[in-house]
Tab-separated table of C-alpha atoms in Angstrom:
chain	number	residue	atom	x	y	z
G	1	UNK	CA	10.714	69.997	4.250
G	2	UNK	CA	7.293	70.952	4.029
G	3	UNK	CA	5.858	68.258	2.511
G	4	UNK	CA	7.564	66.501	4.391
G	5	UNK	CA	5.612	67.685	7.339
G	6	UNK	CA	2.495	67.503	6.053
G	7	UNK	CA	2.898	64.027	5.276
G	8	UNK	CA	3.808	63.318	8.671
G	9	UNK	CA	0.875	65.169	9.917
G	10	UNK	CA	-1.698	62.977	7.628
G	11	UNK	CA	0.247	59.952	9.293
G	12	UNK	CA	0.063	61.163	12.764
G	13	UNK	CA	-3.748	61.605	12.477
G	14	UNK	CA	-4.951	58.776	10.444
G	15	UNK	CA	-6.314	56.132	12.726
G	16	UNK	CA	-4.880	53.026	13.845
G	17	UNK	CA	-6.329	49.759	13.056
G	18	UNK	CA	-7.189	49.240	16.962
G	19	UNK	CA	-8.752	52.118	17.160
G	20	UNK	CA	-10.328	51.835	13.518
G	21	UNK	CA	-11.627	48.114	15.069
G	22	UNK	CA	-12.765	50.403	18.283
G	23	UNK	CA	-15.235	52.736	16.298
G	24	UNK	CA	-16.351	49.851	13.913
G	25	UNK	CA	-18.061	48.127	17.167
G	26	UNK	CA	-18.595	51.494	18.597
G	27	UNK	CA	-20.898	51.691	15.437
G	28	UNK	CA	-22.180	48.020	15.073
G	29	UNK	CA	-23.534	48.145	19.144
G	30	UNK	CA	-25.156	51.283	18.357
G	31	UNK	CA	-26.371	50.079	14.948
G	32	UNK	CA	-27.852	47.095	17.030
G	33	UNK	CA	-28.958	49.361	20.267
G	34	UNK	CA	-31.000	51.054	17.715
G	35	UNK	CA	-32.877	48.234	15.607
G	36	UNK	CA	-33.704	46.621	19.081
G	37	UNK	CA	-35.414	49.895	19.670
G	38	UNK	CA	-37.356	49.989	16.512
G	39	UNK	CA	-38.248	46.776	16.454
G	40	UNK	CA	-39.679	47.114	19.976
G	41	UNK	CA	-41.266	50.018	19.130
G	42	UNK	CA	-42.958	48.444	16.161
G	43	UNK	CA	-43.913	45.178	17.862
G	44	UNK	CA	-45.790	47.582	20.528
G	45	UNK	CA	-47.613	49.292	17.811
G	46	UNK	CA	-48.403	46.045	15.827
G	47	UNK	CA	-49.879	44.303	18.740
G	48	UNK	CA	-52.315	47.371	19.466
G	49	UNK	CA	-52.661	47.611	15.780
G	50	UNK	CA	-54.318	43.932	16.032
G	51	UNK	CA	-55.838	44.215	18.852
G	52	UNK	CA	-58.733	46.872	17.207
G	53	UNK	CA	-58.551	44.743	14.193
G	54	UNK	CA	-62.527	43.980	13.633
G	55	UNK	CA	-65.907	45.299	14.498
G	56	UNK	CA	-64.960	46.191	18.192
G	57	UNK	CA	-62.042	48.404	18.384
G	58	UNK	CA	-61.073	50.314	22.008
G	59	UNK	CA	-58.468	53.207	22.636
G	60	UNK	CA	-55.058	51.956	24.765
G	61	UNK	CA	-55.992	54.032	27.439
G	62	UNK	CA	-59.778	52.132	27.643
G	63	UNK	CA	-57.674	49.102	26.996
G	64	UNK	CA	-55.499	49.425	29.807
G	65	UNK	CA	-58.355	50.750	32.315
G	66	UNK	CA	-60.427	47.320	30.922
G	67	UNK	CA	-57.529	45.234	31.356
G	68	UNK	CA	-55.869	46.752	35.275
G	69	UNK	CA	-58.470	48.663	36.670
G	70	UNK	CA	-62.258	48.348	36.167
G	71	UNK	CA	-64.632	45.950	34.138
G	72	UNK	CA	-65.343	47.198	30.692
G	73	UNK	CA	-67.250	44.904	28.091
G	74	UNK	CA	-65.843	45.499	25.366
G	75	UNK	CA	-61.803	45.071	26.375
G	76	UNK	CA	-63.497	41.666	28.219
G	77	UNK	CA	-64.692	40.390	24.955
G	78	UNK	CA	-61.646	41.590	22.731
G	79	UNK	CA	-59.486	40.276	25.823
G	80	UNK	CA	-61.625	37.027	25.213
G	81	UNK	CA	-61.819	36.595	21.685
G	82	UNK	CA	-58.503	38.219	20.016
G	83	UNK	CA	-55.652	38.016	23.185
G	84	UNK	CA	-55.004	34.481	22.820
G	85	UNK	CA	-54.635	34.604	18.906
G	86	UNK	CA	-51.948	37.274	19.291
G	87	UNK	CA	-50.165	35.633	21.939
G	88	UNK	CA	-50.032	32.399	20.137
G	89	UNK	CA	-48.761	34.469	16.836
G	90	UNK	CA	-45.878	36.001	19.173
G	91	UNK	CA	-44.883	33.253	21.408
G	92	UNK	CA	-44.917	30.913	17.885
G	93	UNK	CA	-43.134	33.149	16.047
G	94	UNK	CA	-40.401	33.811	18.695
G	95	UNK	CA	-40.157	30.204	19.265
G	96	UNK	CA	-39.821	29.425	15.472
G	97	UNK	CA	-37.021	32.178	14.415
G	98	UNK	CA	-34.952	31.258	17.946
G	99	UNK	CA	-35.201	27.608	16.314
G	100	UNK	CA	-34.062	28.548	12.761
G	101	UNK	CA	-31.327	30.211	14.725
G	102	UNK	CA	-30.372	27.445	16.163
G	103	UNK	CA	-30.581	24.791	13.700
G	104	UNK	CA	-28.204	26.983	11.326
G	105	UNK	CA	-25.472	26.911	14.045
G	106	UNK	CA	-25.700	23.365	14.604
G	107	UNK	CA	-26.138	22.114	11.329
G	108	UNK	CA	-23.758	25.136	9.691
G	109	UNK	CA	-25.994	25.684	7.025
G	110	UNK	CA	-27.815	29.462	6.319
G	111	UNK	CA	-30.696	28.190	4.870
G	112	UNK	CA	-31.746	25.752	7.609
G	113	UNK	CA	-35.660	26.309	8.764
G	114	UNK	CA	-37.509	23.423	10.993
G	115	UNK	CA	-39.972	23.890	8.115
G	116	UNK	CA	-38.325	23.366	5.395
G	117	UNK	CA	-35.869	20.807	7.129
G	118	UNK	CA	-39.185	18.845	8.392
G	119	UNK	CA	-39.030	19.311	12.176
G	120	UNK	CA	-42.438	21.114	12.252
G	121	UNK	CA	-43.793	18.471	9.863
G	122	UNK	CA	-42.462	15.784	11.843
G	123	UNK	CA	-43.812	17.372	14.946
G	124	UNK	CA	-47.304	17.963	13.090
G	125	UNK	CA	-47.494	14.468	12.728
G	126	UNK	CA	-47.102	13.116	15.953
G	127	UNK	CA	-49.836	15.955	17.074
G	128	UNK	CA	-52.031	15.185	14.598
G	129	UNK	CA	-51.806	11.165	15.595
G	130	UNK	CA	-52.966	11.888	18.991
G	131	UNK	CA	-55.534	14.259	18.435
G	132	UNK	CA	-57.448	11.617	15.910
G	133	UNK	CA	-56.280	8.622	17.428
G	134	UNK	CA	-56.463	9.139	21.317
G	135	UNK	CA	-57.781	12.547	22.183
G	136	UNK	CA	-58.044	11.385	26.115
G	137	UNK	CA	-53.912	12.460	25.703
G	138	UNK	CA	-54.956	15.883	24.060
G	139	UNK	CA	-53.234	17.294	27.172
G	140	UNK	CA	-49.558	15.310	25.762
G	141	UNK	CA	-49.822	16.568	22.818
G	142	UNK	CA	-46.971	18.851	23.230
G	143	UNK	CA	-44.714	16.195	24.181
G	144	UNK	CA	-45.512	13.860	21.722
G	145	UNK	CA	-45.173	16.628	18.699
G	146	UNK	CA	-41.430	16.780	19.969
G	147	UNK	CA	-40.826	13.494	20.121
G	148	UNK	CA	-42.203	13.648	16.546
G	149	UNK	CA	-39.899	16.540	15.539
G	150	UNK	CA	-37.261	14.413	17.420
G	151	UNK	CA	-37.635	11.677	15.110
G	152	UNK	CA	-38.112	13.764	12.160
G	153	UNK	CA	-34.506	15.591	13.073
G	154	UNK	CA	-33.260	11.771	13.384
G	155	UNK	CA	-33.916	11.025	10.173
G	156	UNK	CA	-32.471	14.379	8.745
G	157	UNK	CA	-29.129	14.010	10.384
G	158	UNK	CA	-28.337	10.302	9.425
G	159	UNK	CA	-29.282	10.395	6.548
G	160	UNK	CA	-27.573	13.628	5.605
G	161	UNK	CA	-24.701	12.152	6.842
G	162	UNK	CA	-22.048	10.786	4.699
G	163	UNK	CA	-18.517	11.353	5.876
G	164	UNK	CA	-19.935	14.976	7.333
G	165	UNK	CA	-22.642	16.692	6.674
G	166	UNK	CA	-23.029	18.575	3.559
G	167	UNK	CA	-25.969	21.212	2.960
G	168	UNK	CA	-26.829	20.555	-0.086
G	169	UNK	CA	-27.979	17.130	1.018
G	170	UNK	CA	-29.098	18.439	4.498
G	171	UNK	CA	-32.045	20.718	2.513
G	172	UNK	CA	-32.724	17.466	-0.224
G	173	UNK	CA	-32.957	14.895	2.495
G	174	UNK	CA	-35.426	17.734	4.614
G	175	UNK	CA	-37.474	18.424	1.998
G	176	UNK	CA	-38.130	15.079	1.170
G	177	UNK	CA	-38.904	14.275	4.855
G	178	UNK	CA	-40.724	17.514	5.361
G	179	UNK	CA	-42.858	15.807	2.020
G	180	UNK	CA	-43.167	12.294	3.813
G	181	UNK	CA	-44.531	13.872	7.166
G	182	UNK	CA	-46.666	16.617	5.249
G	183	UNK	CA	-48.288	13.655	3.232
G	184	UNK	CA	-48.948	11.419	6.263
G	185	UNK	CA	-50.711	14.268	8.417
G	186	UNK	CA	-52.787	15.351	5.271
G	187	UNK	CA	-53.730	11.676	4.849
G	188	UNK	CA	-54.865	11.574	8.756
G	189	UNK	CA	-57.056	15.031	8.054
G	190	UNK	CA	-59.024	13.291	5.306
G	191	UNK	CA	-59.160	9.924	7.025
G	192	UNK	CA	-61.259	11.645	10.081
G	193	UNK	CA	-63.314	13.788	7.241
G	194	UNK	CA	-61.802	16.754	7.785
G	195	UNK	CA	-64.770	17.191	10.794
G	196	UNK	CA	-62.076	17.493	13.523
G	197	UNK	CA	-61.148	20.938	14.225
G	198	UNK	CA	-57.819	20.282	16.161
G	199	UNK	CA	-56.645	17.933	13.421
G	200	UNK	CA	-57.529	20.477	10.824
G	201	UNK	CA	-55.834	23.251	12.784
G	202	UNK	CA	-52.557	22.116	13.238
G	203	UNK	CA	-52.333	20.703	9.691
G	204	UNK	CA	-53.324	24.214	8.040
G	205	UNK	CA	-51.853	26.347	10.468
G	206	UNK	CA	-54.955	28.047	11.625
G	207	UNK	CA	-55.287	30.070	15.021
G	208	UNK	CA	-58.208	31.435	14.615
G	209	UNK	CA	-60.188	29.796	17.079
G	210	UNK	CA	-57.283	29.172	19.671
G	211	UNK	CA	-58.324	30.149	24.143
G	212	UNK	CA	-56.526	30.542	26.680
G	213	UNK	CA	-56.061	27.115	27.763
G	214	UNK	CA	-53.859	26.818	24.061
G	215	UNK	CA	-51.876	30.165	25.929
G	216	UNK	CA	-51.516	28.383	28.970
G	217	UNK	CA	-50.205	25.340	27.117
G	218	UNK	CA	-47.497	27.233	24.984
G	219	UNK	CA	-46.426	29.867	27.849
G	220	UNK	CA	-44.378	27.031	29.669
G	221	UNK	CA	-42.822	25.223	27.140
G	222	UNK	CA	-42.075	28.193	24.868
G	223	UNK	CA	-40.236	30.435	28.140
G	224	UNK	CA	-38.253	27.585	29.036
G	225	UNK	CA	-37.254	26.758	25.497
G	226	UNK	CA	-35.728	30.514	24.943
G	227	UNK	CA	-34.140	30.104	28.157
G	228	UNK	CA	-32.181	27.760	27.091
G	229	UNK	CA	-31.081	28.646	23.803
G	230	UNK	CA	-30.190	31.849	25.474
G	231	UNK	CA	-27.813	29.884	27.868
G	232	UNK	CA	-26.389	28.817	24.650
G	233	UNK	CA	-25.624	31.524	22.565
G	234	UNK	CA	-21.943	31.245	23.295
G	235	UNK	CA	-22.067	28.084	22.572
G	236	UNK	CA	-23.509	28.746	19.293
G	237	UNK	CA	-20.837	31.446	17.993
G	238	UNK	CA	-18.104	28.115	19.278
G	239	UNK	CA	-20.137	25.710	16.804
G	240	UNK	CA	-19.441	28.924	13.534
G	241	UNK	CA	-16.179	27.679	14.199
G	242	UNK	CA	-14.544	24.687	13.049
G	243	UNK	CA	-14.804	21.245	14.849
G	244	UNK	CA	-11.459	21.027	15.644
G	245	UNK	CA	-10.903	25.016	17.164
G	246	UNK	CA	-13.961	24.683	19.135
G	247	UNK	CA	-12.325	21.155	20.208
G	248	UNK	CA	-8.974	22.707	21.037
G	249	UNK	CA	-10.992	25.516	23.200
G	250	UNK	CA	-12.074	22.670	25.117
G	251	UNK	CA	-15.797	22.394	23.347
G	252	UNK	CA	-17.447	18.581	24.061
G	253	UNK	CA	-18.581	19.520	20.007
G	254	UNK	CA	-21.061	16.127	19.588
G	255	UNK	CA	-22.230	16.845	23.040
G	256	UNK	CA	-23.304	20.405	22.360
G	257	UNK	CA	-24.514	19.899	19.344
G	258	UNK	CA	-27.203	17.469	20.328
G	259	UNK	CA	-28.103	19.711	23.355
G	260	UNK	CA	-28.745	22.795	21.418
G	261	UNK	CA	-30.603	20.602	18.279
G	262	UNK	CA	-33.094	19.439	21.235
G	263	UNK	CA	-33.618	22.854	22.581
G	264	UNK	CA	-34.224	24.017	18.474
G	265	UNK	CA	-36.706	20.903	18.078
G	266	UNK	CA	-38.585	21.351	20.924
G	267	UNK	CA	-39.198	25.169	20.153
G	268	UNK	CA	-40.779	24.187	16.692
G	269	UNK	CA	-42.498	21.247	17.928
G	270	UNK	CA	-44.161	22.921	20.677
G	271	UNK	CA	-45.259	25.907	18.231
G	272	UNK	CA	-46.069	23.199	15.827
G	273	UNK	CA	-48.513	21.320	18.346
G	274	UNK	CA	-50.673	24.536	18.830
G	275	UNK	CA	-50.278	27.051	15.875
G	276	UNK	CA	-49.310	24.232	13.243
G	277	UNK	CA	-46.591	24.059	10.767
G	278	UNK	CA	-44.901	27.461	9.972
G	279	UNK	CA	-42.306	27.300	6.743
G	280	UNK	CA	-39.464	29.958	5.955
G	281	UNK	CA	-39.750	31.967	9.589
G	282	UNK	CA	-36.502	30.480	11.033
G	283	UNK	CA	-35.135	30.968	7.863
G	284	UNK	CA	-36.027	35.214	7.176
G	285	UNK	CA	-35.761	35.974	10.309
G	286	UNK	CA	-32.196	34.993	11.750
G	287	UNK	CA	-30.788	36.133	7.667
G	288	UNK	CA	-32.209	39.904	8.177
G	289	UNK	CA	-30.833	39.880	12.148
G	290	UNK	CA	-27.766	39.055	10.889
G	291	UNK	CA	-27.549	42.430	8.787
G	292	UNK	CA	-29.076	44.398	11.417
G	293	UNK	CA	-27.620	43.114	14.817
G	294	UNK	CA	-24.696	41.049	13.454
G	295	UNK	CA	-23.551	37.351	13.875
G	296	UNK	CA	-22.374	36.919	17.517
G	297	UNK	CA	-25.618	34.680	19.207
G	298	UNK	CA	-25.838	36.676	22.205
G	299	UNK	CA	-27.483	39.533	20.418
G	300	UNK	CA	-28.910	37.579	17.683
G	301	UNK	CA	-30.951	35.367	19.418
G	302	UNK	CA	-33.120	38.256	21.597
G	303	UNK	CA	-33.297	39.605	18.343
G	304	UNK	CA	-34.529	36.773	16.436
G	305	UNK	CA	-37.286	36.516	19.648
G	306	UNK	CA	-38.782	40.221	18.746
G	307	UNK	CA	-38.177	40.183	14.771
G	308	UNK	CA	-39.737	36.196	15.014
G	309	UNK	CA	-42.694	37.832	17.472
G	310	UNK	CA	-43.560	40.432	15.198
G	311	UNK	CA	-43.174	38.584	12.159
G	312	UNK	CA	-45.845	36.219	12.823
G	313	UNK	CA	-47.818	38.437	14.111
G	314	UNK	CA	-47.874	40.322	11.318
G	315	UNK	CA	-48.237	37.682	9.134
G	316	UNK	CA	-51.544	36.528	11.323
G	317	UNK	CA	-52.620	40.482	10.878
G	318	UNK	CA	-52.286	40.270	7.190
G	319	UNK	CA	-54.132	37.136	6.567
G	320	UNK	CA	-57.207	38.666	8.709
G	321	UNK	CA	-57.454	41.429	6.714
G	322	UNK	CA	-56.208	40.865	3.460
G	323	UNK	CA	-59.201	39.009	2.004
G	324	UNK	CA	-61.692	40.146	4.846
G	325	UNK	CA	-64.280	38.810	6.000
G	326	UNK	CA	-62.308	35.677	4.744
G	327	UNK	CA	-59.015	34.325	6.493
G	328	UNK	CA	-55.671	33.936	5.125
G	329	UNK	CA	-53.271	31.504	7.896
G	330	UNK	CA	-50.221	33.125	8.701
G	331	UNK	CA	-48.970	30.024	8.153
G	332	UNK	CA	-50.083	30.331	4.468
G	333	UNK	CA	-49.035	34.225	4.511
G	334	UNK	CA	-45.151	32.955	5.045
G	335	UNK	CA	-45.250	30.423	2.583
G	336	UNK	CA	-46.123	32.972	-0.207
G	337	UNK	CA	-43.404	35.962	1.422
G	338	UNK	CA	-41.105	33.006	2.364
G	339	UNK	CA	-40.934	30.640	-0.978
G	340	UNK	CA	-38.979	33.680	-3.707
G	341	UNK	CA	-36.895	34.710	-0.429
G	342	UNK	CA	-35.529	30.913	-0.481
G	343	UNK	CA	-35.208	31.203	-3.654
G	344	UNK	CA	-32.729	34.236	-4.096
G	345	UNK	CA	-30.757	32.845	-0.949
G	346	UNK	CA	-30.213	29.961	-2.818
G	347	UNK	CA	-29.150	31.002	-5.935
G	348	UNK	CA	-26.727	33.795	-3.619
G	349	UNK	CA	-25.659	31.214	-1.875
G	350	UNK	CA	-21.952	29.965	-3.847
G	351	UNK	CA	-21.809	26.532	-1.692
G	352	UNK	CA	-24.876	25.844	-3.784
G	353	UNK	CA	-23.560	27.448	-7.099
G	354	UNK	CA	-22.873	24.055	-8.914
């Protein structure tokens, strides 16, 4: 009788599974509560961190006193001179890990990147065409690189395509078009000499002489662009699903699948047309705010915009110091941090085992 008691007790107290699901999201919300925190937290700190990065370096209350209450010299010249640079490196990199985001729930592959896949490439190219060939449209630029990573996502998809898409051949057909576009905008950098500094800049990915007016540029583009993929995020955790759930829950699938694609090309083409080409940042990013924040879009997309901010930015920070009074380009920075993380995802990966 006793045991059979005590038994009974142990049952009565174990958990059930709805309230064992209950404390499991209790856990995951505060588990991603807390990383957006931290990675706040950090982005705060890295952005002061680079902001006294040099031979002038001010204190954040001087900062803030230069910057909303009285002239100061030095925060005017560091304001100047090192404030666009960062906010290029953190509107880019937000723009470029919402994008990887993006493109990996449309095209339902985890190691999709508009680098690798040859959206920024295809974008580059277009920027690069107009900036040696008409320079009166320097002002389009923008809009031509996504019309260039348009075209370059074109090519990707039909041609990928055979009877569905598959992603092995979605990363073979992007890499060779990321090669073709890559080729063609080195080509146009030697063609003008290599004298043109805009040319030069978007093909290697350097910021370091970028103004305000390349701020000003980005700003609109890049806000509206987040906007919108935030609109879609439950559209996003539909597409994980298969065609023909989604269809059943009344999802237009083709439909929504272009929309969100355009929203993920313009994001890397805009970055594209002012920072340059930026490989393996949509494809870290969204892969380590998975495991900290989880899969459902709503919270992985902010995310991504933070983790994608700071990423870059850190990546810029690195490559100014690294090899001072030389410069590394972020751009550069990501390949080198980005190519063995490829790697292992790829051989983890079992849809690419054989």
């Amino acid at each position: 009788m006793e045991d059979k008691k005590e038994l009974k007790t142990v049952i009565e107290n174990v958990p059930s599974t709805e309230e064992q699901d209950k404390n499991r999201r209790k856990r995951k919300t505060a588990r991603a509560a807390l990383s957006f925190g931290i990675m706040a937290l950090l982005l705060v700190i890295l952005f002061f961190a680079a902001v006294n990065i040099g031979s002038l370096k001010v204190t954040f209350p001087q900062l803030f006193s230069g910057i909303f209450l009285e002239s100061d010299d030095t925060v005017s010249t560091i304001f100047d001179l090192r404030f666009p640079r960062i906010m290029i490196s953190m509107l880019a990199g937000a723009a470029v890990a919402v994008s990887g985001v993006l493109f990996q729930a449309v095209l339902k592959n985890p190691l999709a990147d508009p680098g690798i896949i040859g959206i920024s490439s295809g974008a580059s190219f277009a920027a690069v065409i107009i900036m040696a060939a008409v320079p009166a449209l320097f002002f389009f630029t923008p809009l031509f690189a996504f019309l260039g990573g348009v075209l370059a996502f074109f090519l990707v998809y039909t041609l990928s395509w055979k009877g569905g898409l598959s992603p092995l051949r979605i990363i073979l057909v992007g890499v060779a078009v990321n090669s073709m576009f890559t080729g063609l905008s080195s080509a146009m950098n030697s063609m003008s000499g290599g004298n043109m500094s805009g040319v030069a800049s978007i093909v290697n990915g350097n910021i370091t002489m970028k103004t305000w007016d390349d701020v000003r540029t980005l700003v609109p583009y890049v806000v509206f662009g987040l906007v919108l993929a935030l609109a879609f995020a439950g559209k996003c955790n539909l597409l994980s699903l298969e065609d023909k759930t989604a269809r059943s829950l009344g999802v237009n699938v083709n439909t929504m699948r272009i929309l969100i694609s355009l929203a993920a090309v313009l994001l890397a083409s805009i970055s594209t047309a002012v920072a340059g080409a930026v490989s393996f940042l949509g494809l870290i990013v969204p892969h380590i705010g998975r495991i900290l924040v989880g899969s459902d879009h709503r919270a992985l997309l902010p995310f991504s915009m933070l983790f994608g901010a700071f990423t870059f930015l850190l990546a810029d920070t690195i490559g100014r110091t690294v090899a001072y009074p030389y410069e590394i380009s972020a751009s550069v920075i990501m390949s080198v941090v980005g190519g063995p993380f490829f790697i292992i995802l790829l051989r983890r990966s079992k849809k690419y085992a054989n």
